[in-house]
Amino acid sequence: MGVTATFTHEFCSSVAPPRLFKGLITDSSNLLPKLLPQLIKDVTIIQGDGEAGTIEQVNFAQAIPFKYLKHRIDVVDKENLVCKYTMIEGDPLGEKLESIAYEVNFEANSDGGCICKMTSKYNAIGDAEIKEEEVKEGRESSIGICRVVEAYLLKNPQIYA
């Protein structure tokens, strides 16, 4: 494994942490293809039961320049609302990256919503350099997906209540 670059970002949501965790983490394989069919064709579990050790394959819609990616779920802590997973294979890794490790934390804020904190560790192949501007599109895309799920949950308060 080569150079590692770490980037963090966060966003605030008015959705309660357990609901957003469920929508973005534990039920994302069902919810994301439903809400974002123009991006995600389907999510298939290759191995496991959704807990640590599970391998998921995300198949992208035809309009997306990537075909697929595979994630390995490393930690799903439903009590503390933390998920750690690693992109281990797929087109988004390109020729520079061996893997990308993610950690997502959902913390309650004072208005009943939450702060979602995301850390991404990009593990380069060899001496390849990873610059922040190169990961900007991926970060913006992930925040966009979070906002779509947030809007859906705000519009449907009974979901994951």
GROMACS .gro file of C-alpha atoms in nm:
model
  161
    1MET     CA    1   0.000   0.000   0.000
    2GLY     CA    2   0.129   0.343  -0.092
    3VAL     CA    3   0.052   0.691   0.025
    4THR     CA    4  -0.261   0.756   0.229
    5ALA     CA    5  -0.457   1.081   0.212
    6THR     CA    6  -0.733   1.154   0.463
    7PHE     CA    7  -1.021   1.394   0.408
    8THR     CA    8  -1.307   1.482   0.640
    9HIS     CA    9  -1.634   1.661   0.591
   10GLU     CA   10  -1.966   1.691   0.768
   11PHE     CA   11  -2.317   1.810   0.711
   12CYS     CA   12  -2.608   1.895   0.935
   13SER     CA   13  -2.950   1.742   0.894
   14SER     CA   14  -3.284   1.800   1.062
   15VAL     CA   15  -3.350   1.423   1.055
   16ALA     CA   16  -3.290   1.234   1.382
   17PRO     CA   17  -2.964   1.035   1.383
   18PRO     CA   18  -3.118   0.683   1.404
   19ARG     CA   19  -3.345   0.748   1.104
   20LEU     CA   20  -3.068   0.891   0.887
   21PHE     CA   21  -2.835   0.604   0.990
   22LYS     CA   22  -3.096   0.351   0.886
   23GLY     CA   23  -3.165   0.523   0.552
   24LEU     CA   24  -2.802   0.581   0.458
   25ILE     CA   25  -2.642   0.275   0.616
   26THR     CA   26  -2.850  -0.025   0.722
   27ASP     CA   27  -3.126   0.000   0.459
   28SER     CA   28  -2.932   0.178   0.184
   29SER     CA   29  -2.930  -0.128  -0.043
   30ASN     CA   30  -3.310  -0.100  -0.066
   31LEU     CA   31  -3.357   0.275  -0.039
   32LEU     CA   32  -3.087   0.417  -0.270
   33PRO     CA   33  -3.190   0.234  -0.591
   34LYS     CA   34  -3.549   0.342  -0.520
   35LEU     CA   35  -3.462   0.710  -0.463
   36LEU     CA   36  -3.176   0.738  -0.716
   37PRO     CA   37  -3.256   0.504  -1.009
   38GLN     CA   38  -3.074   0.742  -1.245
   39LEU     CA   39  -2.752   0.669  -1.051
   40ILE     CA   40  -2.786   0.329  -0.887
   41LYS     CA   41  -2.928   0.029  -1.069
   42ASP     CA   42  -2.911  -0.203  -0.768
   43VAL     CA   43  -2.709  -0.310  -0.466
   44THR     CA   44  -2.633  -0.680  -0.431
   45ILE     CA   45  -2.494  -0.857  -0.127
   46ILE     CA   46  -2.213  -1.079  -0.255
   47GLN     CA   47  -2.128  -1.225   0.086
   48GLY     CA   48  -2.261  -1.182   0.438
   49ASP     CA   49  -2.574  -1.056   0.609
   50GLY     CA   50  -2.525  -0.678   0.619
   51GLU     CA   51  -2.305  -0.684   0.928
   52ALA     CA   52  -1.925  -0.662   0.950
   53GLY     CA   53  -1.757  -0.873   0.684
   54THR     CA   54  -2.034  -0.827   0.429
   55ILE     CA   55  -1.932  -0.752   0.070
   56GLU     CA   56  -2.180  -0.540  -0.129
   57GLN     CA   57  -2.169  -0.461  -0.498
   58VAL     CA   58  -2.325  -0.135  -0.617
   59ASN     CA   59  -2.419  -0.150  -0.985
   60PHE     CA   60  -2.454   0.190  -1.144
   61ALA     CA   61  -2.721   0.300  -1.391
   62GLN     CA   62  -2.630   0.303  -1.758
   63ALA     CA   63  -2.592   0.683  -1.770
   64ILE     CA   64  -2.307   0.674  -1.514
   65PRO     CA   65  -1.949   0.639  -1.644
   66PHE     CA   66  -1.874   0.371  -1.381
   67LYS     CA   67  -2.012   0.017  -1.397
   68TYR     CA   68  -1.981  -0.095  -1.037
   69LEU     CA   69  -1.798  -0.083  -0.705
   70LYS     CA   70  -1.760  -0.324  -0.415
   71HIS     CA   71  -1.763  -0.230  -0.048
   72ARG     CA   72  -1.654  -0.442   0.245
   73ILE     CA   73  -1.843  -0.350   0.561
   74ASP     CA   74  -1.593  -0.335   0.846
   75VAL     CA   75  -1.809  -0.208   1.136
   76VAL     CA   76  -2.181  -0.145   1.180
   77ASP     CA   77  -2.239  -0.007   1.529
   78LYS     CA   78  -2.615   0.048   1.549
   79GLU     CA   79  -2.598   0.161   1.911
   80ASN     CA   80  -2.343   0.439   1.853
   81LEU     CA   81  -2.454   0.506   1.493
   82VAL     CA   82  -2.113   0.446   1.338
   83CYS     CA   83  -2.031   0.264   1.017
   84LYS     CA   84  -1.690   0.183   0.872
   85TYR     CA   85  -1.657   0.035   0.526
   86THR     CA   86  -1.394   0.006   0.255
   87MET     CA   87  -1.427   0.035  -0.121
   88ILE     CA   88  -1.218  -0.263  -0.230
   89GLU     CA   89  -1.292  -0.288  -0.601
   90GLY     CA   90  -1.451  -0.100  -0.887
   91ASP     CA   91  -1.423   0.170  -1.146
   92PRO     CA   92  -1.412   0.470  -0.906
   93LEU     CA   93  -1.074   0.349  -0.775
   94GLY     CA   94  -0.918   0.413  -1.114
   95GLU     CA   95  -0.548   0.347  -1.163
   96LYS     CA   96  -0.424   0.544  -0.860
   97LEU     CA   97  -0.617   0.390  -0.572
   98GLU     CA   98  -0.590   0.055  -0.400
   99SER     CA   99  -0.888   0.124  -0.172
  100ILE     CA  100  -1.085   0.395   0.008
  101ALA     CA  101  -1.177   0.345   0.374
  102TYR     CA  102  -1.476   0.538   0.507
  103GLU     CA  103  -1.601   0.614   0.856
  104VAL     CA  104  -1.943   0.772   0.901
  105ASN     CA  105  -2.072   0.895   1.240
  106PHE     CA  106  -2.418   1.031   1.315
  107GLU     CA  107  -2.436   1.255   1.622
  108ALA     CA  108  -2.744   1.422   1.768
  109ASN     CA  109  -2.756   1.799   1.767
  110SER     CA  110  -2.963   2.033   1.984
  111ASP     CA  111  -3.255   2.073   1.739
  112GLY     CA  112  -3.341   1.700   1.721
  113GLY     CA  113  -3.150   1.648   1.400
  114CYS     CA  114  -2.794   1.535   1.356
  115ILE     CA  115  -2.445   1.606   1.235
  116CYS     CA  116  -2.310   1.348   0.994
  117LYS     CA  117  -1.931   1.331   1.004
  118MET     CA  118  -1.749   1.147   0.726
  119THR     CA  119  -1.382   1.057   0.705
  120SER     CA  120  -1.232   0.908   0.389
  121LYS     CA  121  -0.886   0.754   0.371
  122TYR     CA  122  -0.758   0.715   0.017
  123ASN     CA  123  -0.495   0.443  -0.011
  124ALA     CA  124  -0.284   0.504  -0.321
  125ILE     CA  125  -0.102   0.250  -0.532
  126GLY     CA  126   0.270   0.309  -0.500
  127ASP     CA  127   0.368   0.675  -0.483
  128ALA     CA  128   0.055   0.809  -0.654
  129GLU     CA  129  -0.048   1.142  -0.504
  130ILE     CA  130  -0.408   1.210  -0.409
  131LYS     CA  131  -0.509   1.576  -0.404
  132GLU     CA  132  -0.817   1.718  -0.241
  133GLU     CA  133  -0.949   1.858  -0.569
  134GLU     CA  134  -0.941   1.504  -0.713
  135VAL     CA  135  -1.178   1.374  -0.445
  136LYS     CA  136  -1.406   1.678  -0.448
  137GLU     CA  137  -1.653   1.526  -0.697
  138GLY     CA  138  -1.690   1.208  -0.490
  139ARG     CA  139  -1.743   1.407  -0.172
  140GLU     CA  140  -2.006   1.628  -0.337
  141SER     CA  141  -2.178   1.321  -0.478
  142SER     CA  142  -2.195   1.154  -0.136
  143ILE     CA  143  -2.338   1.470   0.023
  144GLY     CA  144  -2.591   1.488  -0.262
  145ILE     CA  145  -2.702   1.131  -0.190
  146CYS     CA  146  -2.734   1.219   0.180
  147ARG     CA  147  -2.952   1.518   0.093
  148VAL     CA  148  -3.182   1.303  -0.123
  149VAL     CA  149  -3.228   1.054   0.162
  150GLU     CA  150  -3.277   1.340   0.409
  151ALA     CA  151  -3.550   1.497   0.189
  152TYR     CA  152  -3.726   1.162   0.155
  153LEU     CA  153  -3.723   1.106   0.532
  154LEU     CA  154  -3.846   1.459   0.603
  155LYS     CA  155  -4.131   1.408   0.357
  156ASN     CA  156  -4.212   1.066   0.509
  157PRO     CA  157  -4.178   1.100   0.889
  158GLN     CA  158  -4.321   0.751   0.947
  159ILE     CA  159  -4.027   0.583   0.768
  160TYR     CA  160  -3.782   0.433   1.022
  161ALA     CA  161  -3.971   0.601   1.307
   0.00000   0.00000   0.00000
